[in-house]
Short mmCIF file of C-alpha atoms in Angstrom, two decimals:
data_model
loop_
_atom_site.label_atom_id
_atom_site.label_comp_id
_atom_site.label_asym_id
_atom_site.label_seq_id
_atom_site.Cartn_x
_atom_site.Cartn_y
_atom_site.Cartn_z
CA MET F 234 -38.40 63.99 -11.93
CA GLN F 235 -40.58 67.23 -11.36
CA GLN F 236 -39.56 68.33 -7.19
CA GLN F 237 -41.82 69.87 -5.51
CA PHE F 238 -42.42 73.85 -4.70
CA ASP F 239 -39.41 75.16 -1.94
CA SER F 240 -38.10 71.88 -1.66
CA LYS F 241 -35.10 71.57 0.24
CA LEU F 242 -31.47 70.35 -1.44
CA VAL F 243 -29.89 68.63 1.73
CA LYS F 244 -26.22 67.74 0.65
CA GLY F 245 -24.53 66.14 3.14
CA ILE F 246 -20.52 65.63 3.72
CA ALA F 247 -19.19 61.98 5.98
CA TYR F 248 -16.88 63.05 8.34
CA HIS F 249 -14.77 61.00 10.91
CA GLY F 250 -10.91 60.40 11.87
CA ASN F 251 -11.37 63.53 14.00
CA ARG F 252 -11.93 63.76 17.72
CA ILE F 253 -9.87 67.83 18.66
CA LEU F 254 -12.83 70.08 18.96
CA ARG F 255 -10.38 73.11 17.86
CA HIS F 256 -9.78 70.75 14.58
CA VAL F 257 -13.94 70.47 14.63
CA GLU F 258 -14.19 73.74 14.53
CA THR F 259 -12.47 74.77 11.62
CA ASP F 260 -13.89 71.23 9.84
CA MET F 261 -17.17 72.55 10.17
CA ARG F 262 -16.36 76.23 9.13
CA ASP F 263 -14.27 74.56 5.92
CA ILE F 264 -17.11 72.14 5.25
CA VAL F 265 -19.91 74.62 5.43
CA GLU F 266 -17.44 77.42 2.46
CA HIS F 267 -18.05 73.93 0.03
CA HIS F 268 -21.59 74.93 0.61
CA PHE F 269 -22.83 71.62 2.57
CA ASN F 270 -25.75 71.77 4.92
CA LEU F 271 -25.14 68.12 6.62
CA VAL F 272 -22.73 66.33 8.37
CA VAL F 273 -22.79 62.70 9.09
CA HIS F 274 -20.98 62.07 11.76
CA MET F 275 -19.94 57.80 12.76
CA PHE F 276 -20.37 57.18 17.07
CA SER F 277 -18.15 53.28 16.68
CA HIS F 278 -18.42 51.67 20.06
CA THR F 279 -14.86 52.98 20.63
CA ASP F 280 -16.70 56.50 20.62
CA TRP F 281 -18.66 55.09 22.43
CA ASP F 282 -16.43 54.33 25.03
CA ARG F 283 -13.63 57.12 24.84
CA HIS F 284 -15.02 59.63 23.46
CA ARG F 285 -18.94 59.74 24.56
CA ASN F 286 -18.90 63.59 25.74
CA ILE F 287 -16.69 65.05 23.00
CA MET F 288 -18.92 63.91 20.98
CA LYS F 289 -21.81 65.62 22.38
CA GLU F 290 -19.45 68.19 21.97
CA ILE F 291 -19.00 67.68 18.27
CA ILE F 292 -22.45 67.49 17.68
CA GLN F 293 -23.21 70.46 19.41
CA ILE F 294 -20.44 72.45 17.49
CA THR F 295 -21.70 71.20 13.87
CA GLU F 296 -25.39 72.13 14.85
CA GLY F 297 -24.18 75.77 16.00
CA HIS F 298 -22.31 76.31 12.40
CA GLY F 299 -26.47 75.52 11.18
CA LEU F 300 -25.52 72.07 10.14
CA ASP F 301 -27.84 69.55 10.19
CA VAL F 302 -26.51 65.23 11.49
CA TRP F 303 -27.16 62.11 11.35
CA VAL F 304 -25.11 59.69 13.77
CA ASP F 305 -24.49 56.81 11.69
CA ASN F 306 -24.22 53.38 13.45
CA TRP F 307 -19.56 53.02 12.51
CA GLY F 308 -18.92 49.40 12.93
CA ILE F 309 -20.69 48.94 15.95
CA GLY F 310 -21.27 45.00 13.35
CA GLY F 311 -18.73 44.78 12.22
CA PRO F 312 -17.60 46.32 7.80
CA PRO F 313 -17.98 47.87 6.20
CA GLY F 314 -17.41 50.46 9.55
CA ASP F 315 -14.38 49.78 11.89
CA LYS F 316 -14.55 45.69 13.06
CA SER F 317 -17.06 44.80 15.69
CA HIS F 318 -15.41 45.77 19.81
CA PHE F 319 -19.21 44.45 20.90
CA LEU F 320 -17.78 40.55 20.47
CA GLN F 321 -15.22 40.86 23.01
CA TYR F 322 -18.24 41.32 25.14
CA SER F 323 -20.49 39.16 23.79
CA PRO F 324 -17.81 36.24 21.86
CA SER F 325 -21.14 33.30 21.02
CA SER F 326 -22.37 36.38 18.22
CA HIS F 327 -20.06 36.25 15.94
CA GLN F 328 -21.70 35.58 13.02
CA VAL F 329 -20.23 32.48 10.76
CA TYR F 330 -19.61 31.16 7.48
CA SER F 331 -21.43 28.01 5.91
CA ASP F 332 -18.23 25.83 5.93
CA GLY F 333 -18.42 26.83 10.56
CA THR F 334 -16.06 29.09 10.64
CA LEU F 335 -16.33 31.75 12.66
CA ASP F 336 -16.01 35.26 10.93
CA PRO F 337 -13.92 36.71 13.14
CA VAL F 338 -15.10 40.66 13.01
CA ARG F 339 -19.01 40.43 12.18
CA SER F 340 -22.17 39.84 14.58
CA CYS F 341 -24.74 38.25 13.84
CA LEU F 342 -28.20 39.67 13.70
CA ASN F 343 -30.32 37.16 15.19
CA SER F 344 -27.86 37.30 18.17
CA PRO F 345 -30.07 38.80 20.99
CA ASP F 346 -27.36 39.85 22.71
CA PHE F 347 -26.45 42.61 19.07
CA ARG F 348 -29.79 43.51 19.63
CA LYS F 349 -29.68 44.26 23.11
CA PHE F 350 -26.67 46.21 22.13
CA THR F 351 -27.87 48.26 19.01
CA ARG F 352 -30.75 49.56 21.52
CA GLU F 353 -28.32 50.84 24.00
CA TRP F 354 -25.75 52.00 21.40
CA ILE F 355 -29.56 54.39 20.55
CA ASP F 356 -29.45 55.33 24.17
CA VAL F 357 -26.76 56.36 24.56
CA VAL F 358 -27.07 58.47 20.45
CA LYS F 359 -29.98 59.67 22.09
CA ASP F 360 -28.17 61.19 25.17
CA ILE F 361 -25.69 62.20 22.93
CA GLY F 362 -27.64 63.93 20.70
CA GLY F 363 -28.35 62.73 17.91
CA LYS F 364 -31.79 63.10 16.24
CA SER F 365 -31.83 61.79 12.87
CA ILE F 366 -30.04 57.47 12.47
CA PHE F 367 -27.68 56.77 9.09
CA TRP F 368 -27.64 52.58 8.88
CA ASP F 369 -24.92 52.35 7.40
CA GLU F 370 -24.97 49.64 4.73
CA PRO F 371 -26.28 46.39 6.84
CA HIS F 372 -24.93 43.22 5.21
CA LEU F 373 -24.42 39.68 6.36
CA ALA F 374 -21.20 38.68 4.22
CA ALA F 375 -20.14 35.70 1.73
CA LYS F 376 -16.60 34.44 1.86
CA SER F 377 -17.25 33.25 -1.93
CA MET F 378 -18.96 32.99 -4.85
CA GLU F 379 -19.77 31.78 -8.21
CA ASP F 380 -22.89 32.06 -10.60
CA ASN F 381 -23.70 35.21 -8.78
CA LYS F 382 -24.10 33.14 -5.61
CA PRO F 383 -22.56 33.19 -2.26
CA LYS F 384 -21.18 29.58 -2.25
CA VAL F 385 -19.78 30.48 1.78
CA TRP F 386 -22.00 32.84 3.73
CA THR F 387 -23.23 33.92 7.22
CA CYS F 388 -25.53 32.69 9.23
CA TYR F 389 -24.65 29.25 9.87
CA CYS F 390 -25.09 29.75 14.04
CA ASP F 391 -26.52 27.13 15.49
CA ARG F 392 -29.31 30.17 16.88
CA CYS F 393 -29.15 31.01 12.83
CA LYS F 394 -30.05 27.16 12.62
CA ALA F 395 -32.26 27.12 15.02
CA LEU F 396 -34.61 30.36 13.39
CA PHE F 397 -34.46 28.74 9.81
CA GLN F 398 -35.85 25.42 12.13
CA GLU F 399 -38.81 26.63 13.27
CA GLN F 400 -39.32 28.17 10.18
CA TYR F 401 -39.54 26.21 7.11
CA GLY F 402 -39.93 22.51 9.51
CA LYS F 403 -35.97 20.93 7.82
CA PRO F 404 -32.70 21.51 8.72
CA MET F 405 -30.16 24.69 7.27
CA PRO F 406 -28.64 23.42 3.79
CA SER F 407 -24.96 24.37 4.43
CA LEU F 408 -25.39 25.33 0.36
CA PHE F 409 -27.09 28.33 -0.48
CA THR F 410 -30.13 26.90 -1.59
CA SER F 411 -32.88 29.17 -2.14
CA GLU F 412 -34.47 29.15 1.46
CA VAL F 413 -31.29 30.05 2.51
CA GLU F 414 -32.06 33.42 -0.10
CA ALA F 415 -35.03 34.45 1.73
CA PHE F 416 -33.90 33.56 5.36
CA ARG F 417 -30.71 35.65 5.19
CA VAL F 418 -33.48 38.48 3.57
CA TRP F 419 -35.37 37.85 7.02
CA SER F 420 -32.78 38.65 8.79
CA VAL F 421 -31.65 41.41 7.55
CA VAL F 422 -35.87 42.58 7.92
CA ASP F 423 -36.10 41.46 11.57
CA TYR F 424 -33.19 43.10 12.55
CA PHE F 425 -33.91 46.90 11.28
CA ARG F 426 -38.01 46.36 12.13
CA GLU F 427 -36.70 45.31 16.07
CA VAL F 428 -33.49 47.76 16.24
CA THR F 429 -35.84 51.25 14.03
CA ARG F 430 -39.17 50.74 15.63
CA TYR F 431 -37.47 51.90 19.29
CA SER F 432 -35.09 54.63 17.60
CA ARG F 433 -38.92 55.66 16.14
CA ASP F 434 -40.75 55.09 19.73
CA LYS F 435 -37.86 57.85 20.90
CA GLN F 436 -38.28 60.53 17.75
CA MET F 437 -35.46 59.85 15.83
CA GLU F 438 -35.57 59.31 11.85
CA ASN F 439 -34.20 56.51 10.55
CA ILE F 440 -32.49 56.11 6.76
CA VAL F 441 -30.33 52.96 6.10
CA CYS F 442 -28.81 53.15 2.98
CA VAL F 443 -27.65 49.39 0.95
CA MET F 444 -25.49 47.56 -1.26
CA LEU F 445 -26.54 45.68 -4.19
CA GLY F 446 -25.37 42.53 -4.11
CA ALA F 447 -26.32 38.60 -3.62
CA SER F 448 -22.73 38.04 -1.52
CA TYR F 449 -23.90 41.26 1.32
CA GLY F 450 -27.54 39.22 1.68
CA ILE F 451 -29.05 42.11 -0.04
CA ASN F 452 -31.02 41.80 -3.46
CA LEU F 453 -34.29 43.56 -4.05
CA GLU F 454 -36.42 41.55 -2.07
CA THR F 455 -34.17 43.08 1.40
CA ILE F 456 -34.62 46.34 -0.31
CA ASP F 457 -38.39 45.22 -0.56
CA GLN F 458 -38.63 44.15 2.56
CA ILE F 459 -37.11 47.21 4.13
CA ALA F 460 -38.72 49.27 2.94
CA LYS F 461 -42.24 48.01 4.01
CA LEU F 462 -41.21 49.06 7.43
CA ASP F 463 -42.95 51.85 9.00
CA THR F 464 -40.45 52.61 11.04
CA LEU F 465 -37.98 54.21 7.69
CA ASP F 466 -37.92 57.22 6.56
CA ASN F 467 -35.01 57.68 3.73
CA ILE F 468 -33.62 54.85 1.93
CA GLY F 469 -30.74 55.02 -0.68
CA SER F 470 -27.65 53.07 -2.29
CA ASP F 471 -23.91 54.21 -3.29
CA PRO F 472 -23.37 54.24 -7.11
CA TYR F 473 -19.98 53.42 -7.17
CA TRP F 474 -18.03 54.19 -10.20
CA LEU F 475 -14.48 54.00 -9.49
CA GLY F 476 -13.48 49.80 -9.60
CA GLN F 477 -16.62 48.92 -11.18
CA LYS F 478 -15.09 47.70 -14.73
CA GLY F 479 -15.75 49.40 -18.09
CA VAL F 480 -18.62 52.54 -16.93
CA GLU F 481 -19.40 55.93 -16.99
CA PRO F 482 -19.82 57.85 -13.89
CA TYR F 483 -22.71 59.90 -15.26
CA GLU F 484 -24.73 56.74 -16.35
CA PHE F 485 -22.92 54.71 -14.09
CA VAL F 486 -24.51 57.05 -11.29
CA TYR F 487 -27.71 58.51 -13.43
CA GLN F 488 -28.76 55.31 -13.68
CA GLY F 489 -28.46 53.94 -9.85
CA THR F 490 -30.03 57.62 -8.69
CA GLU F 491 -33.30 56.50 -11.17
CA ARG F 492 -33.46 53.08 -9.23
CA ASN F 493 -33.67 54.20 -5.91
CA LEU F 494 -35.22 56.85 -6.35
CA ASP F 495 -38.35 54.74 -7.94
CA ILE F 496 -38.04 51.98 -4.66
CA CYS F 497 -38.44 55.71 -2.77
CA LYS F 498 -41.57 56.69 -4.94
CA GLN F 499 -43.54 53.47 -4.83
CA TYR F 500 -42.91 53.74 -0.86
CA ASN F 501 -43.52 57.00 -0.95
CA LYS F 502 -39.83 57.10 2.21
CA ASP F 503 -37.74 59.68 1.24
CA HIS F 504 -34.54 59.12 -0.82
CA ASN F 505 -30.20 59.42 0.14
CA ILE F 506 -27.37 59.61 -2.93
CA TRP F 507 -23.91 58.83 -2.51
CA ILE F 508 -20.92 59.89 -4.03
CA GLN F 509 -17.53 58.19 -4.69
CA GLY F 510 -15.00 61.37 -3.35
CA TYR F 511 -12.67 58.65 -2.22
CA MET F 512 -9.57 56.70 -3.03
CA THR F 513 -10.58 58.99 -6.45
CA PRO F 514 -6.51 58.66 -8.37
CA LEU F 515 -4.61 61.96 -10.09
CA GLY F 516 -6.63 63.32 -12.66
CA ARG F 517 -10.46 61.92 -12.24
CA GLU F 518 -11.82 64.39 -9.96
CA GLU F 519 -13.47 66.15 -11.83
CA GLU F 520 -15.39 62.81 -12.32
CA ILE F 521 -16.88 64.03 -8.70
CA VAL F 522 -18.71 67.06 -10.67
CA TRP F 523 -20.36 65.30 -13.15
CA ALA F 524 -20.81 61.77 -11.00
CA THR F 525 -23.04 64.83 -8.68
CA ASP F 526 -24.75 66.38 -11.28
CA ALA F 527 -26.36 62.98 -12.85
CA ALA F 528 -27.67 62.15 -9.03
CA TYR F 529 -29.01 65.48 -9.06
CA ASP F 530 -30.59 65.09 -13.35
CA ALA F 531 -31.66 61.99 -11.91
CA GLY F 532 -33.83 63.62 -9.77
CA ALA F 533 -32.18 62.69 -6.56
CA ARG F 534 -32.77 65.94 -3.30
CA THR F 535 -30.44 64.73 -0.51
CA ILE F 536 -27.23 63.96 -1.97
CA LEU F 537 -24.14 63.39 0.34
CA VAL F 538 -20.23 62.63 -0.52
CA TRP F 539 -18.21 60.00 1.48
CA GLY F 540 -15.49 61.37 2.55
CA PHE F 541 -14.46 65.03 4.23
CA ARG F 542 -11.31 66.11 2.01
CA GLY F 543 -11.42 62.84 -0.22
CA SER F 544 -11.54 61.01 3.74
CA GLU F 545 -7.70 61.92 3.53
CA SER F 546 -7.71 60.63 7.13
CA ASN F 547 -8.39 56.64 6.00
CA ASP F 548 -5.70 54.83 3.88
CA TYR F 549 -8.73 54.22 1.17
CA ARG F 550 -8.08 58.31 1.05
CA ALA F 551 -7.70 60.30 -2.85
CA VAL F 552 -4.87 61.02 -3.91
CA HIS F 553 -4.79 64.36 -4.00
CA PRO F 554 -7.27 65.37 -1.84
CA ASP F 555 -6.81 69.13 -2.11
CA LYS F 556 -8.21 68.74 -5.13
CA THR F 557 -10.76 65.92 -4.51
CA TRP F 558 -11.91 68.42 -1.88
CA ARG F 559 -12.15 71.50 -4.29
CA ALA F 560 -14.00 69.16 -6.81
CA ILE F 561 -16.40 68.19 -4.41
CA GLY F 562 -17.09 71.77 -3.58
CA ASP F 563 -17.45 72.93 -6.95
CA ALA F 564 -19.48 70.22 -7.45
CA MET F 565 -21.81 71.58 -4.28
CA HIS F 566 -21.52 74.95 -5.45
CA ARG F 567 -22.40 73.53 -8.44
CA ILE F 568 -26.06 71.63 -7.43
CA THR F 569 -26.98 74.61 -5.46
CA GLU F 570 -27.29 77.54 -7.42
CA ARG F 571 -28.51 74.90 -10.46
CA HIS F 572 -31.44 74.58 -7.29
CA ARG F 573 -31.71 78.88 -6.93
CA ASP F 574 -32.60 78.40 -10.48
CA GLU F 575 -35.54 75.69 -10.83
CA GLN F 576 -36.72 77.79 -6.79
CA ARG F 577 -36.68 81.00 -9.00
CA HIS F 578 -38.26 79.82 -11.93
CA LEU F 579 -40.99 77.88 -10.17
CA ARG F 580 -41.51 81.52 -7.73
CA LYS F 581 -41.82 82.95 -11.47
CA ALA F 582 -44.09 81.11 -12.26
CA ALA F 583 -46.52 80.67 -9.52
CA MET F 584 -46.76 84.95 -9.05
CA GLN F 585 -47.25 84.60 -13.18
CA SER F 586 -50.62 82.09 -12.64
CA LYS F 587 -51.98 85.02 -10.32
CA MET F 588 -51.88 87.71 -12.52
#
């Protein structure tokens, strides 16, 4: 993919697990030294309750080091981030599985209370200085799969069943049908239609990263519908290769990046591609370099890594955070120099064309 003259190379890193400001100062300098220019900061319900003013200072410190900031809605509705604390305030807002059991940690996207809570969260993000919201892997849940389709799935709460009845003129089945699949797609898209409109009205940028997979309620139709939202600026994905059977990192990331960029091109959206820097086994750190090359070669110019120092503050950390962080820095330096060379060639060609 040919890049526009003077296009910016965005290199981001996810940062969480620390709210001590003197360590933030040190870490932001470390991030700059590892060739990044953007930080994705988590802002969970716990951060809202306990670290609101601290998070405002963290954003200020980050921007003070010349780094852009995306604010992640980490766990406000449940995994893939934290468990949803909101459900303690609105116990009727749980997702419910098709077998009648509650999901203990996930909020129903059709809950009016949860949507109100999301709008309030956006207000706080704006107040602490957030300019860009990163909507992190929105999805519905599946407890089990059969023939690559959810067998026991959400959401089957009374609210969702009533909405289904209203849309289809019949009761919602407990079996996974094409109409159930379409309703799940509608639920994800309608939630984002509402909340991204609210943040856009506050002059905030909306960025989303999606996981493709039937178990998540995210399929190509979901992405197609999300991409049509005029309130969404940037669509991304995370072609994480570790844990995938029989894949070669470069090829896997290259192909995943191409699919993402095709969608963005079709709908005139910006993109974000994530590189796996967590759970890295000892001796496989170099794969981060090849995966980053693959994303760049496929045309990505907004490339991010999860997470800081191999996510060493989490149980899913890299086996050797120091070696992993060095590989991550090498990968960022490598694409930085490649991008500089490309920009130099473009400038030279533009100069020669005028002669």
